[in-house]
Amino acid sequence: METPADTTESFASFTNRADAAGPADRVAAVDLADPAFWRLPVPARAAAFAELRRLPGPVYFGDRATGRGFHALVRHADVVEASRTPAVFLSGPGVTTPAPARWVRLLFGDSMVNLDDPRHAQLRRIVSRAFTPRLLGRVEEDVRRISTALVDRVERDRPEDFVSAVAAELPFQVICTMMGIPERPRREILDLVNRTSADIGVARTLSRRLRSPGRGLRALARMQVIVAGIGRERRRRPAEDLVSALVTADVDGRRLTGRELGAFFTLLLVAGVETTRNALAHGLHLLTVHPEQRALLLADLDGRLDGAVDEMVRHATPIIQFHRTVAVDHELGGPGGPLLRAGEKVALYYGSANRDEAVFPDPDAFDLTRTPNPHLGYGGGGPHYCLGAHLARQEMTALFRELFTRLPEARSVGEPELVPSSFDHRVRSLRFTF
Ligand code: HEM
């Protein structure tokens, strides 16, 4: 089991090597495929990505001869290109590492993040009906009501941990309300979400690796059973909610099957809860450690909040990376660019793209007045661009407006407890006070 001492040691050896060596050696010391890299403190990882961005092309991590590895896309322009050229950069067979096993996909259904056209477009047409501006307008009221209730509870109970009391609750309650999930199974579902996502992409010890697939899959299976039951019920008696819309919708002669509904619900929970929760937690902490930005925000909450939540997502980048598989030989950036071969993997590092000095002046600064702010926190555009980006903005804006209007002294205490992961920038807990 990794200890804090191990982490400090790796950081020390990285920085020592970095001090002693020139840029080429410093880059040679970086291995994005090594789980130890993802246990380094965030500033050390950021420094490594800054070195990688200085190189003329993407570095391949792993053994290129056997195809066991990936090209690291670390620049803004490269991540945008890969995101917006879906005929070359495929999402199938999977965008996370490791890719979902074939039998898992057969049993539980494919998630739209891992699909390509025409199946992706077909599914996205069905589910995006739940995310139209008109429907999100209706959700806005729910988001405000839930934010108010959460801040009421903070005032009343004075909880210590911002993550469990506020940041995880808001997106979870919003999605359950949108989907029409009754109150009763919500606690069980939240617990299942935590278990399902706890090990994605995390650097794991062997014993955990052996234990966790069963745990995660059992949680996934249980969640699918719950949601399939709700789906059957709504097919018989449709209500004004997302599950009803999805199981009765008829797009191109298609509606969601029970399995697709289960896969979509799981995706919404894992994609929509974890990300927003981490963005909110990083957001509160960023405003605490940058008092001048906080003062700017509080002086004009209505005028500055939109810029603030976008800058939080840029700076914190809740999702670190997704993968794509190269369909045909491709020269990155145009003719003469680095050759990516058919069948090879590429990793899209959103956090690195969001610190690309070619796009963001003084990229490490947290600056909520940054305009424009073309960050890639929700993806680099293209067909898989985050379906919930607008909803996430609504949630963050509503929560911080409510919090700072009523409790302007709200701030984090100490450092966030981070979970080492190559997949997301996860905060386990964050103490706070007002
Ligand atoms: C701050 C919060 C969020 C962040 C940082 C975030 C980030 C992302 C990223 C990076 C992607 C991949 C984009 C790509 O491959 O091009 C994505 C996809 C997705 N997100 Fe989000 N997300 C957030 C909130 C949400 C919410 C609230 C929901 C839904 C309730 C959601 C649902 C989805 C779905 C369904 C996809 C897959 C879309 C597709 O494959 O077509 N996300 N998100």
CSV table of C-alpha atoms and ligand atoms in Angstrom, one decimal:
chain,number,residue,atom,x,y,z
A,1,MET,CA,0.0,0.0,0.0
A,2,GLU,CA,1.3,3.4,-0.9
A,3,THR,CA,2.1,5.7,2.0
A,4,PRO,CA,2.4,9.5,2.1
A,5,ALA,CA,6.2,8.9,2.6
A,6,ASP,CA,6.4,7.1,-0.8
A,7,THR,CA,4.7,10.1,-2.4
A,8,THR,CA,7.1,12.6,-0.9
A,9,GLU,CA,10.0,10.5,-2.0
A,10,SER,CA,8.8,10.3,-5.6
A,11,PHE,CA,8.3,14.0,-5.6
A,12,ALA,CA,11.8,14.6,-4.2
A,13,SER,CA,13.4,12.3,-6.7
A,14,PHE,CA,11.5,13.9,-9.6
A,15,THR,CA,12.4,17.5,-8.6
A,16,ASN,CA,16.0,16.5,-7.9
A,17,ARG,CA,16.4,15.0,-11.3
A,18,ALA,CA,14.6,18.0,-12.7
A,19,ASP,CA,17.1,20.4,-11.0
A,20,ALA,CA,20.1,18.4,-12.0
A,21,ALA,CA,19.2,17.9,-15.7
A,22,GLY,CA,18.3,19.7,-18.9
A,23,PRO,CA,14.9,19.6,-20.6
A,24,ALA,CA,15.6,16.3,-22.4
A,25,ASP,CA,16.5,14.5,-19.1
A,26,ARG,CA,13.6,16.1,-17.3
A,27,VAL,CA,11.2,14.7,-19.9
A,28,ALA,CA,12.9,11.3,-19.9
A,29,ALA,CA,12.1,11.2,-16.1
A,30,VAL,CA,8.4,11.5,-16.8
A,31,ASP,CA,6.3,8.4,-17.4
A,32,LEU,CA,2.6,9.0,-17.7
A,33,ALA,CA,2.0,5.3,-18.0
A,34,ASP,CA,3.5,4.7,-14.5
A,35,PRO,CA,0.9,4.8,-11.7
A,36,ALA,CA,3.6,6.4,-9.5
A,37,PHE,CA,3.4,9.5,-11.7
A,38,TRP,CA,-0.2,10.0,-10.7
A,39,ARG,CA,0.7,9.9,-7.0
A,40,LEU,CA,3.0,13.0,-7.4
A,41,PRO,CA,1.7,16.2,-6.0
A,42,VAL,CA,-0.3,18.3,-8.5
A,43,PRO,CA,2.4,21.0,-9.0
A,44,ALA,CA,5.0,18.3,-9.9
A,45,ARG,CA,2.6,16.8,-12.5
A,46,ALA,CA,1.8,20.2,-13.9
A,47,ALA,CA,5.6,20.9,-14.3
A,48,ALA,CA,6.0,17.6,-16.1
A,49,PHE,CA,3.2,18.5,-18.5
A,50,ALA,CA,4.7,21.9,-19.1
A,51,GLU,CA,7.9,20.1,-20.2
A,52,LEU,CA,6.0,17.8,-22.5
A,53,ARG,CA,4.2,20.8,-24.1
A,54,ARG,CA,7.5,22.3,-25.1
A,55,LEU,CA,8.5,19.3,-27.2
A,56,PRO,CA,7.8,19.4,-31.0
A,57,GLY,CA,5.4,16.5,-31.0
A,58,PRO,CA,3.5,14.1,-28.7
A,59,VAL,CA,5.6,11.5,-26.7
A,60,TYR,CA,4.7,7.8,-26.9
A,61,PHE,CA,4.5,6.2,-23.5
A,62,GLY,CA,4.8,2.4,-23.5
A,63,ASP,CA,6.2,0.1,-26.1
A,64,ARG,CA,5.2,1.4,-29.6
A,65,ALA,CA,6.4,-1.8,-31.3
A,66,THR,CA,3.8,-3.9,-29.6
A,67,GLY,CA,1.2,-1.1,-29.4
A,68,ARG,CA,1.0,-1.3,-25.7
A,69,GLY,CA,1.0,2.3,-24.9
A,70,PHE,CA,-0.3,5.7,-26.1
A,71,HIS,CA,0.6,9.0,-27.6
A,72,ALA,CA,0.1,11.8,-25.1
A,73,LEU,CA,-1.7,14.7,-26.6
A,74,VAL,CA,-0.8,17.6,-24.2
A,75,ARG,CA,-1.4,20.7,-26.3
A,76,HIS,CA,-4.7,22.5,-26.7
A,77,ALA,CA,-4.7,22.3,-30.5
A,78,ASP,CA,-4.0,18.6,-30.5
A,79,VAL,CA,-6.7,17.7,-28.0
A,80,VAL,CA,-9.2,19.8,-30.1
A,81,GLU,CA,-8.1,18.1,-33.3
A,82,ALA,CA,-8.6,14.6,-31.8
A,83,SER,CA,-12.0,15.6,-30.3
A,84,ARG,CA,-13.3,17.1,-33.6
A,85,THR,CA,-12.1,14.5,-36.0
A,86,PRO,CA,-14.1,11.5,-34.9
A,87,ALA,CA,-13.6,9.6,-38.2
A,88,VAL,CA,-9.9,9.3,-37.3
A,89,PHE,CA,-10.0,9.3,-33.5
A,90,LEU,CA,-12.5,6.6,-32.5
A,91,SER,CA,-14.2,6.3,-29.1
A,92,GLY,CA,-14.7,2.6,-29.5
A,93,PRO,CA,-13.8,0.2,-28.0
A,94,GLY,CA,-13.4,2.5,-25.0
A,95,VAL,CA,-12.2,5.9,-23.8
A,96,THR,CA,-11.1,4.9,-20.3
A,97,THR,CA,-8.2,2.7,-19.3
A,98,PRO,CA,-8.5,-0.2,-19.1
A,99,ALA,CA,-11.3,-0.3,-21.8
A,100,PRO,CA,-14.4,-2.0,-20.6
A,101,ALA,CA,-14.2,-5.7,-21.1
A,102,ARG,CA,-16.3,-7.1,-24.0
A,103,TRP,CA,-18.4,-9.2,-21.7
A,104,VAL,CA,-19.1,-6.3,-19.5
A,105,ARG,CA,-20.3,-4.3,-22.5
A,106,LEU,CA,-22.5,-7.2,-23.6
A,107,LEU,CA,-24.0,-7.7,-20.2
A,108,PHE,CA,-24.5,-4.1,-19.2
A,109,GLY,CA,-24.9,-2.4,-22.5
A,110,ASP,CA,-22.6,0.1,-24.1
A,111,SER,CA,-22.2,3.6,-22.7
A,112,MET,CA,-22.4,6.4,-25.3
A,113,VAL,CA,-18.9,7.7,-24.4
A,114,ASN,CA,-17.5,4.5,-25.8
A,115,LEU,CA,-19.5,4.4,-29.1
A,116,ASP,CA,-18.9,5.8,-32.6
A,117,ASP,CA,-21.4,6.8,-35.3
A,118,PRO,CA,-23.9,5.7,-36.3
A,119,ARG,CA,-24.8,4.2,-32.9
A,120,HIS,CA,-23.4,7.1,-30.9
A,121,ALA,CA,-25.4,9.7,-33.0
A,122,GLN,CA,-28.6,7.6,-32.7
A,123,LEU,CA,-28.3,7.3,-28.9
A,124,ARG,CA,-27.2,10.9,-28.4
A,125,ARG,CA,-30.3,12.1,-30.4
A,126,ILE,CA,-32.5,10.2,-28.0
A,127,VAL,CA,-30.9,11.3,-24.8
A,128,SER,CA,-30.1,14.9,-25.8
A,129,ARG,CA,-33.8,15.6,-25.8
A,130,ALA,CA,-33.5,15.6,-22.0
A,131,PHE,CA,-30.9,18.4,-22.2
A,132,THR,CA,-32.6,21.0,-24.5
A,133,PRO,CA,-32.6,24.6,-23.2
A,134,ARG,CA,-36.4,24.3,-22.6
A,135,LEU,CA,-36.1,21.3,-20.4
A,136,LEU,CA,-33.0,22.6,-18.6
A,137,GLY,CA,-35.0,25.8,-18.0
A,138,ARG,CA,-37.5,23.6,-16.0
A,139,VAL,CA,-34.6,22.0,-14.2
A,140,GLU,CA,-33.2,25.4,-13.1
A,141,GLU,CA,-36.0,25.7,-10.5
A,142,ASP,CA,-35.1,22.3,-9.1
A,143,VAL,CA,-31.4,23.2,-9.0
A,144,ARG,CA,-32.1,26.4,-7.1
A,145,ARG,CA,-34.5,24.6,-4.6
A,146,ILE,CA,-31.9,21.9,-3.9
A,147,SER,CA,-29.1,24.5,-3.5
A,148,THR,CA,-31.2,26.4,-1.0
A,149,ALA,CA,-32.0,23.3,1.0
A,150,LEU,CA,-28.3,22.3,1.1
A,151,VAL,CA,-27.3,25.7,2.4
A,152,ASP,CA,-30.1,25.6,5.0
A,153,ARG,CA,-28.7,22.3,6.2
A,154,VAL,CA,-25.2,23.7,6.3
A,155,GLU,CA,-26.4,26.6,8.5
A,156,ARG,CA,-28.3,24.3,10.7
A,157,ASP,CA,-26.0,21.3,11.1
A,158,ARG,CA,-22.6,22.9,10.5
A,159,PRO,CA,-21.1,19.8,8.8
A,160,GLU,CA,-17.3,19.7,8.5
A,161,ASP,CA,-16.9,18.1,5.1
A,162,PHE,CA,-17.9,20.2,2.1
A,163,VAL,CA,-17.7,17.2,-0.3
A,164,SER,CA,-20.2,14.9,1.4
A,165,ALA,CA,-22.5,17.6,2.8
A,166,VAL,CA,-22.7,19.8,-0.3
A,167,ALA,CA,-20.6,19.1,-3.4
A,168,ALA,CA,-21.7,15.4,-3.9
A,169,GLU,CA,-25.3,16.0,-2.8
A,170,LEU,CA,-26.2,18.7,-5.2
A,171,PRO,CA,-25.5,17.0,-8.5
A,172,PHE,CA,-26.8,13.7,-7.2
A,173,GLN,CA,-30.1,15.1,-6.1
A,174,VAL,CA,-30.4,17.1,-9.3
A,175,ILE,CA,-29.9,14.0,-11.5
A,176,CYS,CA,-32.3,11.9,-9.4
A,177,THR,CA,-34.9,14.6,-9.6
A,178,MET,CA,-34.5,14.9,-13.3
A,179,MET,CA,-34.7,11.2,-13.8
A,180,GLY,CA,-37.7,10.9,-11.4
A,181,ILE,CA,-35.9,8.5,-9.0
A,182,PRO,CA,-38.1,8.2,-5.9
A,183,GLU,CA,-36.6,9.2,-2.6
A,184,ARG,CA,-36.4,5.7,-1.2
A,185,PRO,CA,-33.6,4.1,-3.3
A,186,ARG,CA,-31.5,7.3,-3.5
A,187,ARG,CA,-29.2,6.5,-0.6
A,188,GLU,CA,-28.5,3.0,-1.9
A,189,ILE,CA,-27.8,4.4,-5.4
A,190,LEU,CA,-25.4,7.1,-4.1
A,191,ASP,CA,-23.5,4.4,-2.2
A,192,LEU,CA,-23.4,2.3,-5.4
A,193,VAL,CA,-22.1,5.2,-7.5
A,194,ASN,CA,-19.2,5.7,-5.1
A,195,ARG,CA,-18.4,2.0,-5.3
A,196,THR,CA,-18.6,1.8,-9.1
A,197,SER,CA,-16.3,4.8,-9.8
A,198,ALA,CA,-13.9,4.4,-6.8
A,199,ASP,CA,-11.3,2.5,-8.9
A,200,ILE,CA,-11.6,3.8,-12.4
A,201,GLY,CA,-8.1,4.7,-13.6
A,202,VAL,CA,-6.7,4.8,-10.1
A,203,ALA,CA,-3.2,3.5,-9.6
A,204,ARG,CA,-4.0,0.3,-7.8
A,205,THR,CA,-2.1,-2.2,-5.8
A,206,LEU,CA,-2.5,-5.8,-7.0
A,207,SER,CA,-4.7,-6.9,-4.1
A,208,ARG,CA,-7.1,-4.0,-4.8
A,209,ARG,CA,-7.1,-4.7,-8.5
A,210,LEU,CA,-8.1,-8.3,-7.8
A,211,ARG,CA,-10.8,-7.2,-5.4
A,212,SER,CA,-12.3,-4.2,-7.1
A,213,PRO,CA,-13.7,-5.4,-10.4
A,214,GLY,CA,-16.2,-7.7,-8.6
A,215,ARG,CA,-17.2,-4.9,-6.2
A,216,GLY,CA,-17.6,-2.4,-9.0
A,217,LEU,CA,-19.6,-4.8,-11.2
A,218,ARG,CA,-21.9,-5.9,-8.4
A,219,ALA,CA,-22.7,-2.3,-7.8
A,220,LEU,CA,-23.3,-1.7,-11.5
A,221,ALA,CA,-25.5,-4.7,-11.7
A,222,ARG,CA,-27.6,-3.6,-8.7
A,223,MET,CA,-27.9,-0.1,-10.1
A,224,GLN,CA,-29.1,-1.5,-13.5
A,225,VAL,CA,-31.8,-3.6,-11.7
A,226,ILE,CA,-33.1,-0.6,-9.8
A,227,VAL,CA,-33.3,1.6,-12.9
A,228,ALA,CA,-34.7,-1.1,-15.1
A,229,GLY,CA,-37.5,-1.5,-12.5
A,230,ILE,CA,-38.2,2.2,-12.6
A,231,GLY,CA,-38.2,2.1,-16.5
A,232,ARG,CA,-40.8,-0.7,-16.6
A,233,GLU,CA,-43.0,1.2,-14.2
A,234,ARG,CA,-42.7,4.4,-16.3
A,235,ARG,CA,-43.4,2.6,-19.5
A,236,ARG,CA,-46.7,1.6,-17.9
A,237,ARG,CA,-47.4,4.9,-16.3
A,238,PRO,CA,-45.4,7.7,-17.8
A,239,ALA,CA,-44.7,10.8,-15.7
A,240,GLU,CA,-43.1,14.2,-16.3
A,241,ASP,CA,-39.5,13.0,-15.9
A,242,LEU,CA,-36.5,11.9,-17.9
A,243,VAL,CA,-36.9,8.1,-17.4
A,244,SER,CA,-40.4,8.4,-18.9
A,245,ALA,CA,-39.1,10.5,-21.8
A,246,LEU,CA,-36.4,8.0,-22.5
A,247,VAL,CA,-38.5,4.9,-22.4
A,248,THR,CA,-41.3,6.3,-24.4
A,249,ALA,CA,-39.4,8.6,-26.8
A,250,ASP,CA,-39.5,7.5,-30.4
A,251,VAL,CA,-36.5,8.9,-32.3
A,252,ASP,CA,-35.9,7.5,-35.8
A,253,GLY,CA,-38.3,4.7,-34.8
A,254,ARG,CA,-36.2,3.9,-31.8
A,255,ARG,CA,-36.5,4.2,-28.0
A,256,LEU,CA,-34.1,3.2,-25.3
A,257,THR,CA,-34.1,-0.5,-24.4
A,258,GLY,CA,-33.9,-1.5,-20.7
A,259,ARG,CA,-30.2,-2.1,-21.0
A,260,GLU,CA,-29.5,1.2,-22.8
A,261,LEU,CA,-31.5,3.0,-20.1
A,262,GLY,CA,-29.5,1.3,-17.4
A,263,ALA,CA,-26.2,2.2,-19.2
A,264,PHE,CA,-27.3,5.8,-19.7
A,265,PHE,CA,-28.4,6.3,-16.1
A,266,THR,CA,-25.1,4.8,-14.8
A,267,LEU,CA,-23.2,7.1,-17.1
A,268,LEU,CA,-25.2,10.2,-16.0
A,269,LEU,CA,-24.5,9.3,-12.4
A,270,VAL,CA,-20.9,8.6,-12.8
A,271,ALA,CA,-20.2,11.4,-15.3
A,272,GLY,CA,-22.5,14.0,-13.8
A,273,VAL,CA,-22.0,13.5,-10.1
A,274,GLU,CA,-18.3,12.9,-9.6
A,275,THR,CA,-17.3,15.7,-12.0
A,276,THR,CA,-19.5,18.4,-10.6
A,277,ARG,CA,-18.7,17.4,-7.1
A,278,ASN,CA,-15.0,17.7,-7.7
A,279,ALA,CA,-15.5,21.0,-9.6
A,280,LEU,CA,-17.4,22.4,-6.6
A,281,ALA,CA,-14.9,21.3,-4.1
A,282,HIS,CA,-11.9,22.6,-6.1
A,283,GLY,CA,-13.9,25.8,-6.7
A,284,LEU,CA,-14.4,26.5,-3.0
A,285,HIS,CA,-10.7,25.8,-2.3
A,286,LEU,CA,-9.5,28.0,-5.1
A,287,LEU,CA,-11.5,30.9,-3.9
A,288,THR,CA,-10.1,30.4,-0.4
A,289,VAL,CA,-6.4,30.3,-1.4
A,290,HIS,CA,-6.9,33.3,-3.8
A,291,PRO,CA,-8.5,35.9,-1.5
A,292,GLU,CA,-8.1,38.7,-4.1
A,293,GLN,CA,-10.2,36.6,-6.6
A,294,ARG,CA,-12.7,35.9,-3.9
A,295,ALA,CA,-13.0,39.6,-3.1
A,296,LEU,CA,-13.6,40.3,-6.8
A,297,LEU,CA,-16.3,37.7,-7.0
A,298,LEU,CA,-18.1,38.8,-3.8
A,299,ALA,CA,-18.1,42.4,-4.9
A,300,ASP,CA,-20.1,41.5,-8.0
A,301,LEU,CA,-21.6,38.1,-7.6
A,302,ASP,CA,-24.1,38.4,-10.5
A,303,GLY,CA,-21.5,39.8,-12.9
A,304,ARG,CA,-18.6,37.5,-12.1
A,305,LEU,CA,-20.1,34.1,-11.3
A,306,ASP,CA,-20.3,32.8,-14.8
A,307,GLY,CA,-16.6,33.6,-15.4
A,308,ALA,CA,-15.7,32.2,-12.0
A,309,VAL,CA,-17.2,28.8,-12.6
A,310,ASP,CA,-15.6,28.5,-16.0
A,311,GLU,CA,-12.2,29.4,-14.6
A,312,MET,CA,-12.7,26.8,-11.8
A,313,VAL,CA,-13.3,24.1,-14.4
A,314,ARG,CA,-10.3,25.2,-16.4
A,315,HIS,CA,-8.0,25.4,-13.4
A,316,ALA,CA,-9.1,22.2,-11.7
A,317,THR,CA,-10.0,20.2,-14.8
A,318,PRO,CA,-12.2,17.5,-13.1
A,319,ILE,CA,-11.6,15.0,-15.9
A,320,ILE,CA,-7.9,14.5,-16.5
A,321,GLN,CA,-8.0,12.4,-19.7
A,322,PHE,CA,-9.9,10.2,-22.1
A,323,HIS,CA,-8.5,8.0,-24.8
A,324,ARG,CA,-9.2,7.6,-28.5
A,325,THR,CA,-8.1,4.9,-30.9
A,326,VAL,CA,-6.6,6.0,-34.3
A,327,ALA,CA,-8.7,4.5,-37.2
A,328,VAL,CA,-6.3,5.3,-40.1
A,329,ASP,CA,-2.8,6.6,-40.4
A,330,HIS,CA,-2.9,10.3,-39.5
A,331,GLU,CA,-0.5,13.2,-39.5
A,332,LEU,CA,-1.3,15.3,-36.4
A,333,GLY,CA,-1.7,19.0,-37.2
A,334,GLY,CA,-1.7,18.5,-41.0
A,335,PRO,CA,0.6,17.1,-43.7
A,336,GLY,CA,4.1,16.6,-42.4
A,337,GLY,CA,3.0,16.5,-38.8
A,338,PRO,CA,3.9,13.6,-36.4
A,339,LEU,CA,2.5,10.3,-37.8
A,340,LEU,CA,0.0,8.4,-35.7
A,341,ARG,CA,-0.5,4.9,-37.0
A,342,ALA,CA,-3.9,3.1,-37.4
A,343,GLY,CA,-4.7,1.1,-34.3
A,344,GLU,CA,-2.6,3.2,-31.9
A,345,LYS,CA,-4.1,4.9,-28.8
A,346,VAL,CA,-3.9,8.5,-28.0
A,347,ALA,CA,-4.6,10.1,-24.6
A,348,LEU,CA,-6.3,13.5,-24.5
A,349,TYR,CA,-4.9,15.4,-21.5
A,350,TYR,CA,-7.6,18.0,-20.9
A,351,GLY,CA,-5.7,19.4,-17.8
A,352,SER,CA,-2.6,20.0,-19.8
A,353,ALA,CA,-4.5,21.6,-22.7
A,354,ASN,CA,-6.1,23.9,-20.1
A,355,ARG,CA,-2.6,25.1,-19.1
A,356,ASP,CA,-1.3,25.5,-22.6
A,357,GLU,CA,0.6,28.8,-22.6
A,358,ALA,CA,-0.1,29.2,-26.3
A,359,VAL,CA,-3.8,29.8,-25.5
A,360,PHE,CA,-3.9,31.0,-21.9
A,361,PRO,CA,-1.6,33.8,-20.8
A,362,ASP,CA,-0.2,33.1,-17.3
A,363,PRO,CA,-1.9,29.7,-17.4
A,364,ASP,CA,-1.3,28.7,-13.8
A,365,ALA,CA,-3.0,31.8,-12.4
A,366,PHE,CA,-6.5,31.4,-11.2
A,367,ASP,CA,-8.1,34.5,-12.8
A,368,LEU,CA,-11.9,34.7,-13.0
A,369,THR,CA,-11.8,37.7,-15.3
A,370,ARG,CA,-10.1,35.6,-18.0
A,371,THR,CA,-11.7,36.3,-21.4
A,372,PRO,CA,-11.9,34.5,-23.6
A,373,ASN,CA,-11.6,31.2,-21.7
A,374,PRO,CA,-11.7,28.5,-24.3
A,375,HIS,CA,-10.9,25.7,-21.8
A,376,LEU,CA,-11.4,22.0,-22.6
A,377,GLY,CA,-12.7,21.0,-19.2
A,378,TYR,CA,-15.9,19.7,-20.9
A,379,GLY,CA,-14.0,18.1,-23.8
A,380,GLY,CA,-12.5,19.5,-27.0
A,381,GLY,CA,-15.8,19.9,-28.9
A,382,GLY,CA,-17.0,17.4,-31.5
A,383,PRO,CA,-19.7,14.7,-31.1
A,384,HIS,CA,-18.9,13.6,-27.5
A,385,TYR,CA,-18.7,17.1,-26.0
A,386,CYS,CA,-20.1,16.9,-22.5
A,387,LEU,CA,-23.9,16.6,-22.6
A,388,GLY,CA,-24.2,18.0,-19.1
A,389,ALA,CA,-21.9,21.1,-19.5
A,390,HIS,CA,-24.8,23.5,-19.3
A,391,LEU,CA,-26.4,21.7,-16.4
A,392,ALA,CA,-23.0,21.6,-14.6
A,393,ARG,CA,-22.7,25.4,-15.0
A,394,GLN,CA,-26.2,25.9,-13.7
A,395,GLU,CA,-25.5,23.8,-10.6
A,396,MET,CA,-22.2,25.5,-9.8
A,397,THR,CA,-23.6,29.0,-10.3
A,398,ALA,CA,-26.7,28.3,-8.2
A,399,LEU,CA,-24.8,26.7,-5.4
A,400,PHE,CA,-22.1,29.4,-5.1
A,401,ARG,CA,-24.7,32.2,-5.5
A,402,GLU,CA,-26.7,30.7,-2.6
A,403,LEU,CA,-23.7,30.0,-0.5
A,404,PHE,CA,-21.9,33.3,-0.8
A,405,THR,CA,-25.1,35.4,-0.6
A,406,ARG,CA,-26.1,33.8,2.7
A,407,LEU,CA,-22.7,32.8,4.1
A,408,PRO,CA,-20.1,35.2,2.6
A,409,GLU,CA,-17.5,33.8,5.0
A,410,ALA,CA,-17.7,30.3,3.7
A,411,ARG,CA,-14.2,28.9,3.0
A,412,SER,CA,-12.2,25.7,3.0
A,413,VAL,CA,-10.0,24.8,6.0
A,414,GLY,CA,-6.6,23.2,5.2
A,415,GLU,CA,-5.8,21.3,2.1
A,416,PRO,CA,-8.3,19.1,0.2
A,417,GLU,CA,-7.8,15.4,0.6
A,418,LEU,CA,-7.1,14.3,-3.0
A,419,VAL,CA,-7.5,10.8,-4.3
A,420,PRO,CA,-4.5,9.8,-6.6
A,421,SER,CA,-6.0,9.0,-10.0
A,422,SER,CA,-5.0,9.3,-13.7
A,423,PHE,CA,-8.6,9.7,-14.7
A,424,ASP,CA,-10.1,12.4,-12.6
A,425,HIS,CA,-9.1,15.1,-10.2
A,426,ARG,CA,-11.0,13.7,-7.3
A,427,VAL,CA,-11.4,15.3,-3.9
A,428,ARG,CA,-12.3,12.8,-1.2
A,429,SER,CA,-13.0,15.4,1.5
A,430,LEU,CA,-12.6,19.1,2.1
A,431,ARG,CA,-13.1,20.7,5.5
A,432,PHE,CA,-14.9,24.0,5.5
A,433,THR,CA,-16.3,26.7,7.7
A,434,PHE,CA,-18.3,29.8,7.5
B,1,HEM,C1,-18.0,20.1,-14.1
B,1,HEM,C2,-18.7,19.1,-14.4
B,1,HEM,C3,-18.4,18.2,-15.7
B,1,HEM,C4,-17.2,18.0,-16.3
B,1,HEM,C5,-15.8,18.7,-16.1
B,1,HEM,C6,-17.5,17.1,-17.4
B,1,HEM,C7,-16.5,16.7,-18.3
B,1,HEM,C8,-16.8,15.9,-19.4
B,1,HEM,C9,-15.8,15.5,-20.4
B,1,HEM,C10,-14.4,15.9,-20.5
B,1,HEM,C11,-16.5,14.7,-21.3
B,1,HEM,C12,-15.9,14.0,-22.6
B,1,HEM,C13,-16.0,14.9,-23.8
B,1,HEM,C14,-15.4,14.3,-25.0
B,1,HEM,O1,-15.0,13.1,-25.1
B,1,HEM,O2,-15.2,15.1,-26.0
B,1,HEM,C15,-17.8,14.5,-20.9
B,1,HEM,C16,-18.8,13.8,-21.5
B,1,HEM,C17,-20.1,13.5,-21.0
B,1,HEM,N1,-20.6,14.2,-19.9
B,1,HEM,FE1,-19.7,15.5,-18.7
B,1,HEM,N2,-18.8,16.7,-17.4
B,1,HEM,C18,-19.4,17.4,-16.3
B,1,HEM,C19,-20.7,17.3,-15.9
B,1,HEM,C20,-21.6,16.5,-16.5
B,1,HEM,C21,-23.0,16.4,-16.1
B,1,HEM,C22,-23.6,17.2,-14.9
B,1,HEM,C23,-23.6,15.5,-16.8
B,1,HEM,C24,-25.0,15.0,-16.9
B,1,HEM,C25,-25.9,15.1,-16.0
B,1,HEM,C26,-22.6,15.0,-17.8
B,1,HEM,C27,-22.8,14.0,-18.8
B,1,HEM,C28,-21.9,13.7,-19.7
B,1,HEM,C29,-22.2,12.7,-20.8
B,1,HEM,C30,-23.5,11.9,-21.0
B,1,HEM,C31,-21.0,12.6,-21.6
B,1,HEM,C32,-20.8,11.7,-22.8
B,1,HEM,C33,-21.2,12.4,-24.0
B,1,HEM,C34,-21.0,11.6,-25.3
B,1,HEM,O3,-20.2,10.7,-25.3
B,1,HEM,O4,-21.7,11.9,-26.3
B,1,HEM,N3,-21.4,15.6,-17.5
B,1,HEM,N4,-18.0,15.3,-19.7
